[in-house]
Short mmCIF file of C-alpha atoms and ligand atoms in Angstrom, two decimals:
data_model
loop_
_atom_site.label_atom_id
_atom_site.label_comp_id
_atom_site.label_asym_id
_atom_site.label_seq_id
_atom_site.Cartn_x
_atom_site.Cartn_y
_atom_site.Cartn_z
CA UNK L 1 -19.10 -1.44 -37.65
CA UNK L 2 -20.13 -3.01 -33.95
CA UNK L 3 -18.84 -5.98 -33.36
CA UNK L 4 -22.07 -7.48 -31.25
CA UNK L 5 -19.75 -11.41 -30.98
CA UNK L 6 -16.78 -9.73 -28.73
CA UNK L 7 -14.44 -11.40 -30.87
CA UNK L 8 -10.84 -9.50 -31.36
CA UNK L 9 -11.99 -7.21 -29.07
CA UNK L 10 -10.44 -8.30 -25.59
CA UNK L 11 -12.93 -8.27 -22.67
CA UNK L 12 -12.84 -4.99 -20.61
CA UNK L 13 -13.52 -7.38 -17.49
CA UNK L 14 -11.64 -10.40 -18.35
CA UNK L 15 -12.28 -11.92 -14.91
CA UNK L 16 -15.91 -12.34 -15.04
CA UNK L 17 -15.09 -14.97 -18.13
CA UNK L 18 -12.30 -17.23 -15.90
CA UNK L 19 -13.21 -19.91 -13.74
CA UNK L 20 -12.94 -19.98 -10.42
CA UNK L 21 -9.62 -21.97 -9.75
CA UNK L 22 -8.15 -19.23 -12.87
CA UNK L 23 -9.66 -16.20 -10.48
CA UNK L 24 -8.51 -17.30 -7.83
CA UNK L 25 -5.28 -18.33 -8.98
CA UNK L 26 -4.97 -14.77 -11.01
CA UNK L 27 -5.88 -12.73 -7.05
CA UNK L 28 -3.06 -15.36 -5.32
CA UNK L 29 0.51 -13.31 -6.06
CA UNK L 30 2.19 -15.70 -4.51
CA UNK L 31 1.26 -18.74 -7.06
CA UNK L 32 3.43 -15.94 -9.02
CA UNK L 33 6.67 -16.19 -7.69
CA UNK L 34 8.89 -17.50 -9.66
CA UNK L 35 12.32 -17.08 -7.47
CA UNK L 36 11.08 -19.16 -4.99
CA UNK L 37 7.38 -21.64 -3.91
CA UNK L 38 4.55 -19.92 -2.77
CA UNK L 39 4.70 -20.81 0.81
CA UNK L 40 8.44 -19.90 1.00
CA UNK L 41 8.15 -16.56 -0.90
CA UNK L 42 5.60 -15.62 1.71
CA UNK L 43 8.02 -16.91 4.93
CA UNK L 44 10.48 -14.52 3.36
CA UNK L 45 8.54 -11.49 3.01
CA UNK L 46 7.35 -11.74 6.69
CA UNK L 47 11.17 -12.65 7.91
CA UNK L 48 12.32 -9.59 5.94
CA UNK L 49 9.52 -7.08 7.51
CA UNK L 50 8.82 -8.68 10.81
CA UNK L 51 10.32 -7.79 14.13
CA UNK L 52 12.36 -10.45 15.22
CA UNK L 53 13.45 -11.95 18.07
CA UNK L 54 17.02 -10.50 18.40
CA UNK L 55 15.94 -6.89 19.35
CA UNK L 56 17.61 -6.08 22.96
CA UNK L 57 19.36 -2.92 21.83
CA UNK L 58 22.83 -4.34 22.31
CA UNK L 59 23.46 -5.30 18.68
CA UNK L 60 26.46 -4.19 16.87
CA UNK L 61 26.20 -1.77 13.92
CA UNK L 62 27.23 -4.43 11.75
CA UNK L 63 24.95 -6.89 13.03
CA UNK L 64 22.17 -4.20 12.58
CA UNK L 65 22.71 -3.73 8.81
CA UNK L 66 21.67 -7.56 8.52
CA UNK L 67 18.74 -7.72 11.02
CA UNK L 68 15.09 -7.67 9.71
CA UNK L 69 13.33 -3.70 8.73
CA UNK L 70 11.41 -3.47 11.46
CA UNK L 71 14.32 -4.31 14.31
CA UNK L 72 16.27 -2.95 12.38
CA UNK L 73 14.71 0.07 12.76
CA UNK L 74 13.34 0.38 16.12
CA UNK L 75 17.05 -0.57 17.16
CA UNK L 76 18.59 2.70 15.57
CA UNK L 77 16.00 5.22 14.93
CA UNK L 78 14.01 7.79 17.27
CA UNK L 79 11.01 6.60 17.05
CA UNK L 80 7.72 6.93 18.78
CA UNK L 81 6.13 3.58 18.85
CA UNK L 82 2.25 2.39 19.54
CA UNK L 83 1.27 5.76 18.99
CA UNK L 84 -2.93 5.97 19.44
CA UNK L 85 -5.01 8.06 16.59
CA UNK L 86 -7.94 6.47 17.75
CA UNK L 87 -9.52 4.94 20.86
CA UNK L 88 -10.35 1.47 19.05
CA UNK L 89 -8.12 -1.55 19.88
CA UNK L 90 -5.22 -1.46 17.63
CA UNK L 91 -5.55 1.88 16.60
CA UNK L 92 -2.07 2.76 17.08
CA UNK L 93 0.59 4.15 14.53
CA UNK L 94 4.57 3.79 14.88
CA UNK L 95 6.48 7.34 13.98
CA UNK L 96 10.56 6.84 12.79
CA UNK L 97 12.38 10.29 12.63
CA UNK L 98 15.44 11.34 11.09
CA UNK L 99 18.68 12.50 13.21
CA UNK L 100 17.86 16.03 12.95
CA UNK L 101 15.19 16.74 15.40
CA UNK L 102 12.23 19.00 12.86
CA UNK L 103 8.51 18.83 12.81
CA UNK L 104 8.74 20.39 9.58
CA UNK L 105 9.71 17.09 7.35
CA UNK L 106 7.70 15.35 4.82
CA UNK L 107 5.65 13.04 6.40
CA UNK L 108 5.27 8.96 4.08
CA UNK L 109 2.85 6.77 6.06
CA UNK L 110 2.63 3.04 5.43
CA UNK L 111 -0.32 0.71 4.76
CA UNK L 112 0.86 -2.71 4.68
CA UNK L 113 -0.80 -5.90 2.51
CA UNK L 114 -2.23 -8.95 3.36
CA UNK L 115 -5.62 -8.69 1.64
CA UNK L 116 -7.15 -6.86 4.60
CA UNK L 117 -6.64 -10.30 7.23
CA UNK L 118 -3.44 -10.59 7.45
CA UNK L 119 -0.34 -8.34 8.55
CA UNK L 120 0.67 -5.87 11.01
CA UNK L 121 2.64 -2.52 11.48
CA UNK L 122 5.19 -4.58 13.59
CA UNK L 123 6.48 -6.25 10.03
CA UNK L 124 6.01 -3.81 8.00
CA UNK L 125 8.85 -0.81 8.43
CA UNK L 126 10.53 -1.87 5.36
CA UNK L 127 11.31 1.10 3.60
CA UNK L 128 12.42 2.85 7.71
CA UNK L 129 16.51 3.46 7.13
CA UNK L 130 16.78 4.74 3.38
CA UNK L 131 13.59 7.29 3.43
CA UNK L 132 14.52 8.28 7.31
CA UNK L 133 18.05 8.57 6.12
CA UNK L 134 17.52 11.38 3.74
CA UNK L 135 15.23 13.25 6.09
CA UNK L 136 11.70 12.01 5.83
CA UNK L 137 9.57 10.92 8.85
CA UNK L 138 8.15 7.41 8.71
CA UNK L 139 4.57 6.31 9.51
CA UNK L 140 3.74 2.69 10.55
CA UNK L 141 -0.20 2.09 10.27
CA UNK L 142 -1.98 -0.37 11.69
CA UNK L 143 -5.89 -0.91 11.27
CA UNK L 144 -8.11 -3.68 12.56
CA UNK L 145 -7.99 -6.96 9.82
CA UNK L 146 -10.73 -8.91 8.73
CA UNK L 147 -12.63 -11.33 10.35
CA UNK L 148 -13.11 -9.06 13.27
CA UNK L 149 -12.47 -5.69 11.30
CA UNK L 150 -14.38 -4.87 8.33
CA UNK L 151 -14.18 -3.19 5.31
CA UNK L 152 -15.83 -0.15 5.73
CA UNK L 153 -13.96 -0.25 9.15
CA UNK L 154 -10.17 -0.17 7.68
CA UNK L 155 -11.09 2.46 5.16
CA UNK L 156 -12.56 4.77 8.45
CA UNK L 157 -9.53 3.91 10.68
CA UNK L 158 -6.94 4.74 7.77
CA UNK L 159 -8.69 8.28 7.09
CA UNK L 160 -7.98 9.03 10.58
CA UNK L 161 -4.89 7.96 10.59
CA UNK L 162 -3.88 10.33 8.15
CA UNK L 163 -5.92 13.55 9.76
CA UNK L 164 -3.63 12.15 12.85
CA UNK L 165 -0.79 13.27 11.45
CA UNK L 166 -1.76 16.57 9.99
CA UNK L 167 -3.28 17.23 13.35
CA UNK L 168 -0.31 16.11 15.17
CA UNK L 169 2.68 17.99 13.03
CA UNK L 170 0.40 20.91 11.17
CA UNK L 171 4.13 22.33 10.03
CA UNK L 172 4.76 19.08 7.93
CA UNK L 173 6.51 19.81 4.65
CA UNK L 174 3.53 17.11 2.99
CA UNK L 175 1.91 14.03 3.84
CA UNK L 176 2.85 11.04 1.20
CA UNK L 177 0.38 7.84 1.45
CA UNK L 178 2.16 4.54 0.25
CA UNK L 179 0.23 0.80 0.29
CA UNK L 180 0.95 -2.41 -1.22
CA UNK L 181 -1.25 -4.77 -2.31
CA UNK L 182 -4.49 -4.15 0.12
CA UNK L 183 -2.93 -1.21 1.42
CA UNK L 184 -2.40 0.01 -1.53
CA UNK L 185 -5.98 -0.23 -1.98
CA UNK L 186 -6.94 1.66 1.81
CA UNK L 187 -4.42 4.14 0.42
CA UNK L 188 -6.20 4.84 -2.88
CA UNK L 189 -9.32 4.97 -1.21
CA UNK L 190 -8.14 8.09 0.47
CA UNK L 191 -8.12 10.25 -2.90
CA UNK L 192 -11.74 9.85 -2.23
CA UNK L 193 -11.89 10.75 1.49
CA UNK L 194 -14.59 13.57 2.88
CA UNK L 195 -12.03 15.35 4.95
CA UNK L 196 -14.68 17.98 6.35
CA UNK L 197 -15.84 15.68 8.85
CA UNK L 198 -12.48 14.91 10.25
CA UNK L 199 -11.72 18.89 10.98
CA UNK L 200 -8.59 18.92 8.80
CA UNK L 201 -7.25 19.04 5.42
CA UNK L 202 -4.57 16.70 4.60
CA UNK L 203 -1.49 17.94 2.91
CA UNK L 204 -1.47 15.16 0.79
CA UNK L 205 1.41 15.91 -1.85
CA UNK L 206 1.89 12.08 -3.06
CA UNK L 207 0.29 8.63 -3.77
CA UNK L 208 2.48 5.70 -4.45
CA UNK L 209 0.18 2.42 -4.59
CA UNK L 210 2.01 -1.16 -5.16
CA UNK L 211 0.62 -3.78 -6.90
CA UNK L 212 -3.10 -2.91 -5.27
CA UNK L 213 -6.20 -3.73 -6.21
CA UNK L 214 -8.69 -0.87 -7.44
CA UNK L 215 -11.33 -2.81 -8.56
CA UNK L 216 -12.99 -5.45 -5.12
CA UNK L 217 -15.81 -7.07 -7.13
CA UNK L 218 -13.45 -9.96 -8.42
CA UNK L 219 -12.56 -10.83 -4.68
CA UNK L 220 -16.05 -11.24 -3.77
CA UNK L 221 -15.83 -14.53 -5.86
CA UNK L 222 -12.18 -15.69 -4.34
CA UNK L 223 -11.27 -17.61 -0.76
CA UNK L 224 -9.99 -14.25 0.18
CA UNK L 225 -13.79 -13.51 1.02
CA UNK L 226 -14.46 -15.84 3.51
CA UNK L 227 -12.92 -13.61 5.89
CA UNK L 228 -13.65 -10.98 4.24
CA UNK L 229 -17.22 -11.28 4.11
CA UNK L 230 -17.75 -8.61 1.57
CA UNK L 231 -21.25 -8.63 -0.32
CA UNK L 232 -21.29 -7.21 -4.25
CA UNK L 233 -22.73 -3.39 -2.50
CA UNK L 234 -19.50 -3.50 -0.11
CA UNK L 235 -17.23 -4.10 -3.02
CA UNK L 236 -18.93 -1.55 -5.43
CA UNK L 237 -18.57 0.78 -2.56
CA UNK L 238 -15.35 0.34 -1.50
CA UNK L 239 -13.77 0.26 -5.17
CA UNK L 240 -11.80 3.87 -5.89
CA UNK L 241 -11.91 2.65 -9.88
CA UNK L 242 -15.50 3.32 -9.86
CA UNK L 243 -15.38 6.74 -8.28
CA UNK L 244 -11.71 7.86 -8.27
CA UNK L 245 -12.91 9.45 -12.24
CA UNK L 246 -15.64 11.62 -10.40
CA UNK L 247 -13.73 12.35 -7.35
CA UNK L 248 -11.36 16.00 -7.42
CA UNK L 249 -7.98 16.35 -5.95
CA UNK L 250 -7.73 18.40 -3.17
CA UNK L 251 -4.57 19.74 -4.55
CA UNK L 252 -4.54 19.36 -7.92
CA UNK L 253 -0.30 18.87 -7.91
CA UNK L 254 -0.79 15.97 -5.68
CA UNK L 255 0.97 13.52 -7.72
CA UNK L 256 -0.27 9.73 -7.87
CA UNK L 257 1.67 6.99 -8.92
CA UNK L 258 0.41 3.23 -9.68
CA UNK L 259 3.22 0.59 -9.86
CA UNK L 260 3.47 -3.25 -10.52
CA UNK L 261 5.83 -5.35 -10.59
CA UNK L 262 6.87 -7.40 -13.49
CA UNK L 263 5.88 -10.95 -11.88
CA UNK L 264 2.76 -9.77 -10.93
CA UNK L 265 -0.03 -11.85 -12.13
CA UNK L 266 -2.09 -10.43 -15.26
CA UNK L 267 -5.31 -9.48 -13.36
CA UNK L 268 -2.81 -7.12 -10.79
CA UNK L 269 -1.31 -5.88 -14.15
CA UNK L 270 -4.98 -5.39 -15.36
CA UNK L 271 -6.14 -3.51 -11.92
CA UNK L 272 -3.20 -0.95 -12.39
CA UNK L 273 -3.40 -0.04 -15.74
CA UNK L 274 -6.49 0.04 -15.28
CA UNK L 275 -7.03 2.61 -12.42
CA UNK L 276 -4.19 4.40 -13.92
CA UNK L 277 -6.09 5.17 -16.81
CA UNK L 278 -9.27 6.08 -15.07
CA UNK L 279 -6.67 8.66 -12.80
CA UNK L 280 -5.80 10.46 -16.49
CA UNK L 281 -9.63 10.58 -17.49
CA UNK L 282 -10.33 12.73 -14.52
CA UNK L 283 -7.89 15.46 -12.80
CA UNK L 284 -4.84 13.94 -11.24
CA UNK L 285 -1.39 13.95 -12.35
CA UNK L 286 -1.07 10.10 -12.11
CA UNK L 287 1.95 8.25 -13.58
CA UNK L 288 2.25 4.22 -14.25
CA UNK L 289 5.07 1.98 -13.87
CA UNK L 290 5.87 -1.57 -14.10
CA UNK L 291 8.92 -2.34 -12.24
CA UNK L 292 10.84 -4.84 -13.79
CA UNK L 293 11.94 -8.34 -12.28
CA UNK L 294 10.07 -8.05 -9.13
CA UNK L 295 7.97 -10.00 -7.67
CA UNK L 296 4.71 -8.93 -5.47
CA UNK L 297 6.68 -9.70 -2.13
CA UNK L 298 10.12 -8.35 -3.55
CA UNK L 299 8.37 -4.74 -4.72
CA UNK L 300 8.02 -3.96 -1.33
CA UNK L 301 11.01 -6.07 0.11
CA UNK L 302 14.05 -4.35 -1.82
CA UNK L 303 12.39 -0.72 -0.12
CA UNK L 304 14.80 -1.68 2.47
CA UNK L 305 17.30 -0.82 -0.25
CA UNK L 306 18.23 2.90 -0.65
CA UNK L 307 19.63 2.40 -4.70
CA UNK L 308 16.65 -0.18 -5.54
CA UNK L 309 14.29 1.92 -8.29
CA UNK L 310 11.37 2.29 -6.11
CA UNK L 311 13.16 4.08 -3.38
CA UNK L 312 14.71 6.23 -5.83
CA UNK L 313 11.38 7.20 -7.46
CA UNK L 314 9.87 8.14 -3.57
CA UNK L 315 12.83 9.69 -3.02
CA UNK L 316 12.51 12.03 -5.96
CA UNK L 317 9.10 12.62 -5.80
CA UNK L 318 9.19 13.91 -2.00
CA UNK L 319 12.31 16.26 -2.82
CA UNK L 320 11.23 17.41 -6.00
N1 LIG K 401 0.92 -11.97 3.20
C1 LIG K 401 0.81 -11.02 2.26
C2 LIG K 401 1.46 -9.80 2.43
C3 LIG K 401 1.36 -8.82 1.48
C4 LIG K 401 0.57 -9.05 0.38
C5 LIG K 401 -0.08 -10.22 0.21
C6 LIG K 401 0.01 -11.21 1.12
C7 LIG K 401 -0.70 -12.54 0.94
O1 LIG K 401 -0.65 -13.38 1.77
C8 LIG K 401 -1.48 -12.75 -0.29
C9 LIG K 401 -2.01 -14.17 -0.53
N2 LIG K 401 -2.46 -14.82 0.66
C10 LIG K 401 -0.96 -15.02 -1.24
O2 LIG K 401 -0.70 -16.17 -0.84
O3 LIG K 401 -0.42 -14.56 -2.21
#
């Protein structure tokens, strides 16, 4: 029998029923901290990624193990930094490498978060010593945030970011694409990319999307848009859960996993599950987890940690 009242039946867009201090409460993850206020949980993210102040290459290896990711990693890795893959301002990518010198490693490239206006590649090389440790090259990307960079803008930039690096090390044993949060989203968006027009084919051998969101139409209706500027077209457009179903894996072995972390509000828990089970319905060989414990900020902070569960997972899937 239908059920025409809705009753029992809970609403497959839950959001659309909230008001707006819920929605934008539900699309603020750091209201959902619970280890530390909002305001400090963000401070601590961005002192854990950022570059700090202390870089001048004299620091002991002792001192190095407690500095900040990205010092930390510019101080002791060969790296090639401000790399160009475009001519637009800020178009500019920062390579880490293992000791041994090889073109032929896996390649995992970085979109940070920040709902596409805040951020930057120089506070973002969090997961730099464990993955580079164990032999994988790591990718840095930046892209141009919102106000002055839109949308459709960051979603370009990021898909030629990632025929970069094919283009640049064609021997790579695969290309991995990791966001969090709105990177997570730029990287998802990529299972949908038109790689004809860019002249090259991606090896694209892994996915691993943090606590993203799939799904933009809620954020048209949040603070988050008033940099954003995004009208309901933009957000239909730029949504991978209403094409990613349609859409066919280059490589059909390409694995993609979604992951959220326990503290994450219920509409990022929603957006996951949600695109996870819209990955089964078509062709891709997508797995879901919910990491338990962590935060929005910590899911991407403890990647500076080579036993944390995350790194192990990336770590396994590359070396498979
Ligand atoms: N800085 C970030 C870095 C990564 C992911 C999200 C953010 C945010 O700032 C989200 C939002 N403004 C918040 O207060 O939760």
């Amino acid at each position: 029998m239908m059920d025409v009242s809705g009753v029992g039946f809970p609403s497959k867009v839950p959001w659309k029923k909230m008001s707006a201090e819920e929605l934008e409460n539900q699309y603020c993850p750091s209201r959902w901290v619970v280890r530390l206020g909002a305001e400090e949980a963000l401070r601590t993210y961005s002192q854990i990624g950022i570059e700090g102040l202390e870089c001048n290459g004299a620091i002991s290896a002792h001192r190095n193990l407690r500095l900040p990711a990205t010092t930390r990693a510019r101080a002791t890795r060969k790296s090639l930094l401000h790399v160009p893959y475009g001519d637009g301002e800020g178009e500019k990518v920062d390579i880490y490498f293992p000791d041994e010198s090889s073109e032929a490693l896996p390649f995992f490239l970085f979109f940070h978060g920040g709902y596409w206006q805040s951020g930057s590649k120089d506070e973002s090389a969090f997961m730099v010593h464990p993955l580079t440790a164990q032999g994988v090259a790591v990718v840095i990307v930046a892209y141009g945030i919102a106000p002055k960079g839109t949308l459709d803008h960051m979603v370009d930039q990021v898909t030629r970011s990632v025929a970069f690096v094919q283009k640049r090390y064609p021997s790579n044993k695969g290309i991995y694409l990791c966001g969090h949060s709105a990177g997570a989203h730029l990287a998802a968006m990529m299972l949908l990319a038109d790689w004809t027009k860019h002249g090259v084919t991606p090896n694209l051998r892994g996915f691993f999307l943090v606590s993203g969101v799939f799904d933009l139409e809620p954020i048209v209706y949040t603070s988050q848009n008033v940099a954003l500027q995004l009208t309901l077209e933009d957000a239909q457009r730029n949504s991978p859960q209403l094409k990613v179903a349609q859409a066919q894996p280059v490589d059909p072995t390409c694995r993609v996993l979604v992951v959220v972390g326990q503290f994450d509000s219920p509409e990022f828990h929603r957006q996951s599950w949600e695109f996870y089970q819209t990955l089964c319905q078509g062709e891709w060989k997508a797995s879901f987890e919910e990491l338990h414990d962590v935060d929005h900020f910590e899911i991407v902070e403890n990647l500076t940690q080579k036993d944390n569960v995350l790194t192990q997972i990336i770590l396994k899937t590359i070396f498979q």
